[in-house]
PDB file of C-alpha atoms in Angstrom:
ATOM      1  CA  UNK P 113       3.258  -7.752 -14.236  1.00 61.00           C
ATOM      2  CA  UNK P 114       3.808  -9.734 -11.057  1.00 78.00           C
ATOM      3  CA  UNK P 115       4.700  -7.836  -7.885  1.00 85.00           C
ATOM      4  CA  UNK P 116       8.407  -7.090  -7.700  1.00 86.00           C
ATOM      5  CA  UNK P 117      10.265  -5.475  -4.829  1.00 89.00           C
ATOM      6  CA  UNK P 118      11.173  -1.857  -5.664  1.00 87.00           C
ATOM      7  CA  UNK P 119      14.837  -2.753  -5.113  1.00 88.00           C
ATOM      8  CA  UNK P 120      14.621  -4.831  -8.285  1.00 88.00           C
ATOM      9  CA  UNK P 121      11.907  -2.944 -10.170  1.00 85.00           C
ATOM     10  CA  UNK P 122      13.742   0.387 -10.036  1.00 85.00           C
ATOM     11  CA  UNK P 123      17.273  -0.936 -10.536  1.00 87.00           C
ATOM     12  CA  UNK P 124      18.832   0.102 -13.808  1.00 85.00           C
ATOM     13  CA  UNK P 125      22.315   0.514 -15.211  1.00 91.00           C
ATOM     14  CA  UNK P 126      23.005   4.132 -16.140  1.00 92.00           C
ATOM     15  CA  UNK P 127      26.091   5.573 -17.746  1.00 95.00           C
ATOM     16  CA  UNK P 128      25.439   9.056 -16.370  1.00 95.00           C
ATOM     17  CA  UNK P 129      27.118   9.254 -12.970  1.00 97.00           C
ATOM     18  CA  UNK P 130      27.461  12.388 -10.862  1.00 97.00           C
ATOM     19  CA  UNK P 131      31.158  13.320 -11.155  1.00 97.00           C
ATOM     20  CA  UNK P 132      31.072  15.201  -7.842  1.00 97.00           C
ATOM     21  CA  UNK P 133      29.419  12.521  -5.683  1.00 97.00           C
ATOM     22  CA  UNK P 134      31.616  10.299  -3.537  1.00 97.00           C
ATOM     23  CA  UNK P 135      30.947   6.955  -1.890  1.00 97.00           C
ATOM     24  CA  UNK P 136      31.413   7.083   1.860  1.00 96.00           C
ATOM     25  CA  UNK P 137      33.488   4.387   3.565  1.00 96.00           C
ATOM     26  CA  UNK P 138      30.280   3.087   5.179  1.00 98.00           C
ATOM     27  CA  UNK P 139      28.533   2.831   1.793  1.00 98.00           C
ATOM     28  CA  UNK P 140      31.489   0.999   0.247  1.00 98.00           C
ATOM     29  CA  UNK P 141      31.643  -1.366   3.235  1.00 98.00           C
ATOM     30  CA  UNK P 142      27.900  -1.998   2.959  1.00 98.00           C
ATOM     31  CA  UNK P 143      28.221  -2.993  -0.706  1.00 98.00           C
ATOM     32  CA  UNK P 144      31.071  -5.386   0.033  1.00 98.00           C
ATOM     33  CA  UNK P 145      29.222  -6.837   3.025  1.00 98.00           C
ATOM     34  CA  UNK P 146      26.214  -7.571   0.787  1.00 98.00           C
ATOM     35  CA  UNK P 147      28.528  -9.375  -1.635  1.00 98.00           C
ATOM     36  CA  UNK P 148      30.113 -11.297   1.221  1.00 97.00           C
ATOM     37  CA  UNK P 149      26.749 -12.775   2.236  1.00 97.00           C
ATOM     38  CA  UNK P 150      25.845 -14.038  -1.251  1.00 97.00           C
ATOM     39  CA  UNK P 151      25.196 -17.770  -1.706  1.00 96.00           C
ATOM     40  CA  UNK P 152      28.333 -19.761  -2.448  1.00 94.00           C
ATOM     41  CA  UNK P 153      28.855 -23.399  -3.499  1.00 92.00           C
ATOM     42  CA  UNK P 154      30.400 -25.254  -0.560  1.00 90.00           C
ATOM     43  CA  UNK P 155      30.714 -21.825   1.103  1.00 92.00           C
ATOM     44  CA  UNK P 156      33.938 -21.300  -0.877  1.00 92.00           C
ATOM     45  CA  UNK P 157      33.314 -17.550  -1.320  1.00 94.00           C
ATOM     46  CA  UNK P 158      35.708 -17.408  -4.301  1.00 95.00           C
ATOM     47  CA  UNK P 159      35.050 -13.763  -5.125  1.00 96.00           C
ATOM     48  CA  UNK P 160      37.686 -11.094  -4.750  1.00 98.00           C
ATOM     49  CA  UNK P 161      37.326  -7.340  -5.230  1.00 98.00           C
ATOM     50  CA  UNK P 162      39.670  -4.430  -5.868  1.00 98.00           C
ATOM     51  CA  UNK P 163      37.975  -1.158  -4.966  1.00 98.00           C
ATOM     52  CA  UNK P 164      39.089   2.079  -6.552  1.00 98.00           C
ATOM     53  CA  UNK P 165      37.649   5.392  -5.360  1.00 98.00           C
ATOM     54  CA  UNK P 166      37.588   8.225  -7.882  1.00 96.00           C
ATOM     55  CA  UNK P 167      41.092   9.373  -8.775  1.00 92.00           C
ATOM     56  CA  UNK P 168      42.964   7.007  -6.436  1.00 97.00           C
ATOM     57  CA  UNK P 169      45.601   4.713  -7.929  1.00 98.00           C
ATOM     58  CA  UNK P 170      43.392   1.612  -8.041  1.00 98.00           C
ATOM     59  CA  UNK P 171      40.582   3.554  -9.770  1.00 98.00           C
ATOM     60  CA  UNK P 172      43.032   4.856 -12.386  1.00 98.00           C
ATOM     61  CA  UNK P 173      44.470   1.380 -13.022  1.00 98.00           C
ATOM     62  CA  UNK P 174      40.988  -0.045 -13.500  1.00 98.00           C
ATOM     63  CA  UNK P 175      39.849   2.823 -15.740  1.00 98.00           C
ATOM     64  CA  UNK P 176      42.732   2.482 -18.205  1.00 98.00           C
ATOM     65  CA  UNK P 177      41.864  -1.187 -18.701  1.00 98.00           C
ATOM     66  CA  UNK P 178      38.352  -0.401 -19.923  1.00 98.00           C
ATOM     67  CA  UNK P 179      37.621   0.102 -23.610  1.00 98.00           C
ATOM     68  CA  UNK P 180      37.872   3.748 -24.691  1.00 97.00           C
ATOM     69  CA  UNK P 181      34.143   3.650 -25.449  1.00 96.00           C
ATOM     70  CA  UNK P 182      33.401   2.958 -21.782  1.00 97.00           C
ATOM     71  CA  UNK P 183      36.083   5.271 -20.384  1.00 98.00           C
ATOM     72  CA  UNK P 184      34.056   8.169 -21.846  1.00 96.00           C
ATOM     73  CA  UNK P 185      31.438   7.751 -19.100  1.00 96.00           C
ATOM     74  CA  UNK P 186      33.092   5.497 -16.481  1.00 97.00           C
ATOM     75  CA  UNK P 187      35.491   8.252 -15.401  1.00 97.00           C
ATOM     76  CA  UNK P 188      32.516   9.900 -13.664  1.00 97.00           C
ATOM     77  CA  UNK P 189      31.759   6.908 -11.406  1.00 98.00           C
ATOM     78  CA  UNK P 190      32.577   7.384  -7.726  1.00 98.00           C
ATOM     79  CA  UNK P 191      33.933   3.830  -7.517  1.00 98.00           C
ATOM     80  CA  UNK P 192      35.319   1.386 -10.044  1.00 98.00           C
ATOM     81  CA  UNK P 193      35.350  -2.073  -8.566  1.00 98.00           C
ATOM     82  CA  UNK P 194      37.129  -5.034 -10.125  1.00 98.00           C
ATOM     83  CA  UNK P 195      35.169  -8.251  -9.556  1.00 98.00           C
ATOM     84  CA  UNK P 196      37.376 -11.337  -9.805  1.00 97.00           C
ATOM     85  CA  UNK P 197      37.329 -14.943  -8.716  1.00 96.00           C
ATOM     86  CA  UNK P 198      39.856 -17.474  -7.531  1.00 95.00           C
ATOM     87  CA  UNK P 199      40.686 -20.127 -10.120  1.00 90.00           C
ATOM     88  CA  UNK P 200      41.162 -23.839  -9.535  1.00 72.00           C
ATOM     89  CA  UNK P 201      41.419 -26.950 -11.714  1.00 53.00           C
ATOM     90  CA  UNK P 202      38.219 -28.736 -12.769  1.00 45.00           C
ATOM     91  CA  UNK P 203      37.328 -31.865 -10.838  1.00 41.00           C
ATOM     92  CA  UNK P 204      36.363 -35.252 -12.217  1.00 39.00           C
ATOM     93  CA  UNK P 205      33.447 -36.770 -10.355  1.00 38.00           C
ATOM     94  CA  UNK P 206      30.998 -39.655 -10.586  1.00 35.00           C
ATOM     95  CA  UNK P 207      27.525 -38.901 -11.862  1.00 40.00           C
ATOM     96  CA  UNK P 208      24.399 -39.491  -9.808  1.00 43.00           C
ATOM     97  CA  UNK P 209      23.850 -42.780 -11.634  1.00 44.00           C
ATOM     98  CA  UNK P 210      27.395 -43.968 -10.872  1.00 44.00           C
ATOM     99  CA  UNK P 211      28.778 -43.232 -14.334  1.00 42.00           C
ATOM    100  CA  UNK P 212      31.813 -41.041 -14.691  1.00 46.00           C
ATOM    101  CA  UNK P 213      30.825 -37.518 -15.529  1.00 46.00           C
ATOM    102  CA  UNK P 214      32.032 -33.997 -15.327  1.00 52.00           C
ATOM    103  CA  UNK P 215      30.414 -31.702 -12.837  1.00 51.00           C
ATOM    104  CA  UNK P 216      30.898 -28.003 -13.273  1.00 56.00           C
ATOM    105  CA  UNK P 217      34.482 -27.390 -12.235  1.00 59.00           C
ATOM    106  CA  UNK P 218      35.506 -25.005  -9.492  1.00 60.00           C
ATOM    107  CA  UNK P 219      36.094 -22.203 -12.025  1.00 72.00           C
ATOM    108  CA  UNK P 220      32.520 -22.518 -13.305  1.00 81.00           C
ATOM    109  CA  UNK P 221      31.172 -22.503  -9.776  1.00 91.00           C
ATOM    110  CA  UNK P 222      33.442 -19.593  -8.878  1.00 93.00           C
ATOM    111  CA  UNK P 223      32.210 -17.492 -11.811  1.00 93.00           C
ATOM    112  CA  UNK P 224      28.596 -18.324 -10.921  1.00 95.00           C
ATOM    113  CA  UNK P 225      29.194 -17.437  -7.270  1.00 96.00           C
ATOM    114  CA  UNK P 226      30.915 -14.192  -8.275  1.00 97.00           C
ATOM    115  CA  UNK P 227      27.835 -13.291 -10.329  1.00 97.00           C
ATOM    116  CA  UNK P 228      25.669 -13.820  -7.268  1.00 97.00           C
ATOM    117  CA  UNK P 229      27.991 -11.686  -5.136  1.00 98.00           C
ATOM    118  CA  UNK P 230      27.834  -8.851  -7.677  1.00 98.00           C
ATOM    119  CA  UNK P 231      24.043  -9.198  -7.866  1.00 98.00           C
ATOM    120  CA  UNK P 232      23.796  -8.864  -4.079  1.00 98.00           C
ATOM    121  CA  UNK P 233      26.107  -5.841  -4.214  1.00 98.00           C
ATOM    122  CA  UNK P 234      23.861  -4.336  -6.916  1.00 98.00           C
ATOM    123  CA  UNK P 235      20.688  -4.762  -4.877  1.00 97.00           C
ATOM    124  CA  UNK P 236      22.400  -3.229  -1.838  1.00 98.00           C
ATOM    125  CA  UNK P 237      23.529  -0.293  -3.990  1.00 98.00           C
ATOM    126  CA  UNK P 238      19.912   0.263  -5.040  1.00 97.00           C
ATOM    127  CA  UNK P 239      18.842   0.187  -1.379  1.00 97.00           C
ATOM    128  CA  UNK P 240      21.419   2.933  -0.698  1.00 97.00           C
ATOM    129  CA  UNK P 241      20.179   5.085  -3.579  1.00 96.00           C
ATOM    130  CA  UNK P 242      23.229   4.263  -5.693  1.00 98.00           C
ATOM    131  CA  UNK P 243      23.461   2.950  -9.236  1.00 97.00           C
ATOM    132  CA  UNK P 244      25.663   0.257 -10.734  1.00 98.00           C
ATOM    133  CA  UNK P 245      26.738  -0.551 -14.281  1.00 98.00           C
ATOM    134  CA  UNK P 246      28.617  -3.788 -14.934  1.00 98.00           C
ATOM    135  CA  UNK P 247      31.213  -4.228 -17.681  1.00 98.00           C
ATOM    136  CA  UNK P 248      32.515  -7.502 -19.071  1.00 97.00           C
ATOM    137  CA  UNK P 249      34.579  -6.116 -21.945  1.00 97.00           C
ATOM    138  CA  UNK P 250      37.738  -5.395 -19.997  1.00 98.00           C
ATOM    139  CA  UNK P 251      41.448  -5.956 -20.472  1.00 98.00           C
ATOM    140  CA  UNK P 252      41.886  -8.890 -18.102  1.00 98.00           C
ATOM    141  CA  UNK P 253      45.605  -9.290 -18.732  1.00 98.00           C
ATOM    142  CA  UNK P 254      46.140  -5.564 -18.219  1.00 98.00           C
ATOM    143  CA  UNK P 255      44.178  -5.597 -14.960  1.00 98.00           C
ATOM    144  CA  UNK P 256      46.134  -8.608 -13.712  1.00 98.00           C
ATOM    145  CA  UNK P 257      49.407  -6.812 -14.393  1.00 98.00           C
ATOM    146  CA  UNK P 258      48.415  -3.289 -13.338  1.00 98.00           C
ATOM    147  CA  UNK P 259      46.788  -4.418 -10.078  1.00 98.00           C
ATOM    148  CA  UNK P 260      49.508  -7.034  -9.417  1.00 98.00           C
ATOM    149  CA  UNK P 261      46.889  -9.736  -8.875  1.00 98.00           C
ATOM    150  CA  UNK P 262      47.909 -13.157  -7.561  1.00 96.00           C
ATOM    151  CA  UNK P 263      48.247 -15.852 -10.228  1.00 95.00           C
ATOM    152  CA  UNK P 264      45.103 -17.656  -9.047  1.00 95.00           C
ATOM    153  CA  UNK P 265      42.816 -14.585  -9.279  1.00 96.00           C
ATOM    154  CA  UNK P 266      40.946 -14.084 -12.565  1.00 96.00           C
ATOM    155  CA  UNK P 267      39.483 -10.641 -13.350  1.00 98.00           C
ATOM    156  CA  UNK P 268      35.925 -11.093 -14.580  1.00 97.00           C
ATOM    157  CA  UNK P 269      34.064  -7.770 -14.589  1.00 98.00           C
ATOM    158  CA  UNK P 270      34.307  -4.140 -13.612  1.00 98.00           C
ATOM    159  CA  UNK P 271      31.468  -2.555 -11.675  1.00 98.00           C
ATOM    160  CA  UNK P 272      30.965   1.207 -11.846  1.00 98.00           C
ATOM    161  CA  UNK P 273      29.119   2.601  -8.803  1.00 98.00           C
ATOM    162  CA  UNK P 274      27.878   6.068  -8.018  1.00 98.00           C
ATOM    163  CA  UNK P 275      25.065   8.569  -7.738  1.00 97.00           C
ATOM    164  CA  UNK P 276      22.926   9.208 -10.778  1.00 96.00           C
ATOM    165  CA  UNK P 277      24.181  12.109 -12.863  1.00 95.00           C
ATOM    166  CA  UNK P 278      22.802  14.284 -15.648  1.00 94.00           C
ATOM    167  CA  UNK P 279      22.238  12.237 -18.831  1.00 93.00           C
ATOM    168  CA  UNK P 280      22.832  15.409 -20.871  1.00 92.00           C
ATOM    169  CA  UNK P 281      26.464  15.269 -19.719  1.00 92.00           C
ATOM    170  CA  UNK P 282      27.005  12.136 -21.799  1.00 91.00           C
ATOM    171  CA  UNK P 283      28.389  12.110 -25.331  1.00 89.00           C
ATOM    172  CA  UNK P 284      25.541  12.548 -27.832  1.00 90.00           C
ATOM    173  CA  UNK P 285      25.782   8.976 -29.133  1.00 89.00           C
ATOM    174  CA  UNK P 286      25.080   7.580 -25.630  1.00 91.00           C
ATOM    175  CA  UNK P 287      22.207   9.906 -24.749  1.00 89.00           C
ATOM    176  CA  UNK P 288      19.509   8.010 -26.668  1.00 87.00           C
ATOM    177  CA  UNK P 289      20.303   4.723 -24.908  1.00 87.00           C
ATOM    178  CA  UNK P 290      20.500   6.457 -21.539  1.00 89.00           C
ATOM    179  CA  UNK P 291      17.057   8.054 -21.827  1.00 87.00           C
ATOM    180  CA  UNK P 292      15.228   5.221 -23.610  1.00 86.00           C
ATOM    181  CA  UNK P 293      12.523   3.261 -21.821  1.00 84.00           C
ATOM    182  CA  UNK P 294      13.706   0.085 -20.139  1.00 81.00           C
ATOM    183  CA  UNK P 295      12.504  -3.026 -21.919  1.00 85.00           C
ATOM    184  CA  UNK P 296      12.599  -6.693 -21.021  1.00 84.00           C
ATOM    185  CA  UNK P 297      11.566  -9.776 -22.947  1.00 89.00           C
ATOM    186  CA  UNK P 298       8.149 -11.141 -22.014  1.00 87.00           C
ATOM    187  CA  UNK P 299       8.350 -13.830 -19.348  1.00 85.00           C
ATOM    188  CA  UNK P 300       7.011 -16.404 -21.799  1.00 86.00           C
ATOM    189  CA  UNK P 301      10.129 -15.908 -23.971  1.00 89.00           C
ATOM    190  CA  UNK P 302      12.336 -16.965 -21.064  1.00 88.00           C
ATOM    191  CA  UNK P 303      10.591 -20.245 -20.293  1.00 90.00           C
ATOM    192  CA  UNK P 304      11.905 -23.421 -21.917  1.00 92.00           C
ATOM    193  CA  UNK P 305       8.629 -25.256 -21.402  1.00 84.00           C
ATOM    194  CA  UNK P 306       5.075 -24.013 -22.100  1.00 66.00           C
TER     195      UNK P 306
END
């Protein structure tokens, strides 16, 4: 395997979070600062975050909009963070060859940029000795209502952040996945050309 920085090599997405560990204000600020410095098309920085610390109102509103399956472990995370992006209409543009074409619209770019911001946040969390698990199966309409989000903000993912906890604290059906070896496809499977 090619050399990989430990920040990436040792990153993983647990479900077992320490229910007694808290995120300090400095740690939370550091995560958000890492997201803030992510690459962004036209420097639009379309990402928006709602940060809920364990048991505060924002945390509770985020938690209830997760599937019950995920609530079983997510309630132990120190922070539940809603990752959202600002929406905008798609833009018609001319292609490179002068023909009319459709470039990725602002919403596509915003979702891509949000992904980069969350990735930067994830790497920073690893540097701080924290763990992150990202969730896409969320009740977006419920989050919009419960967090009173502006009309142009689209909830996209929820990020659970915290200290690693005891995997034996998880429900039995999640334990096998939690303790299994990490696996990735071989690099050759990811390449479109030989």
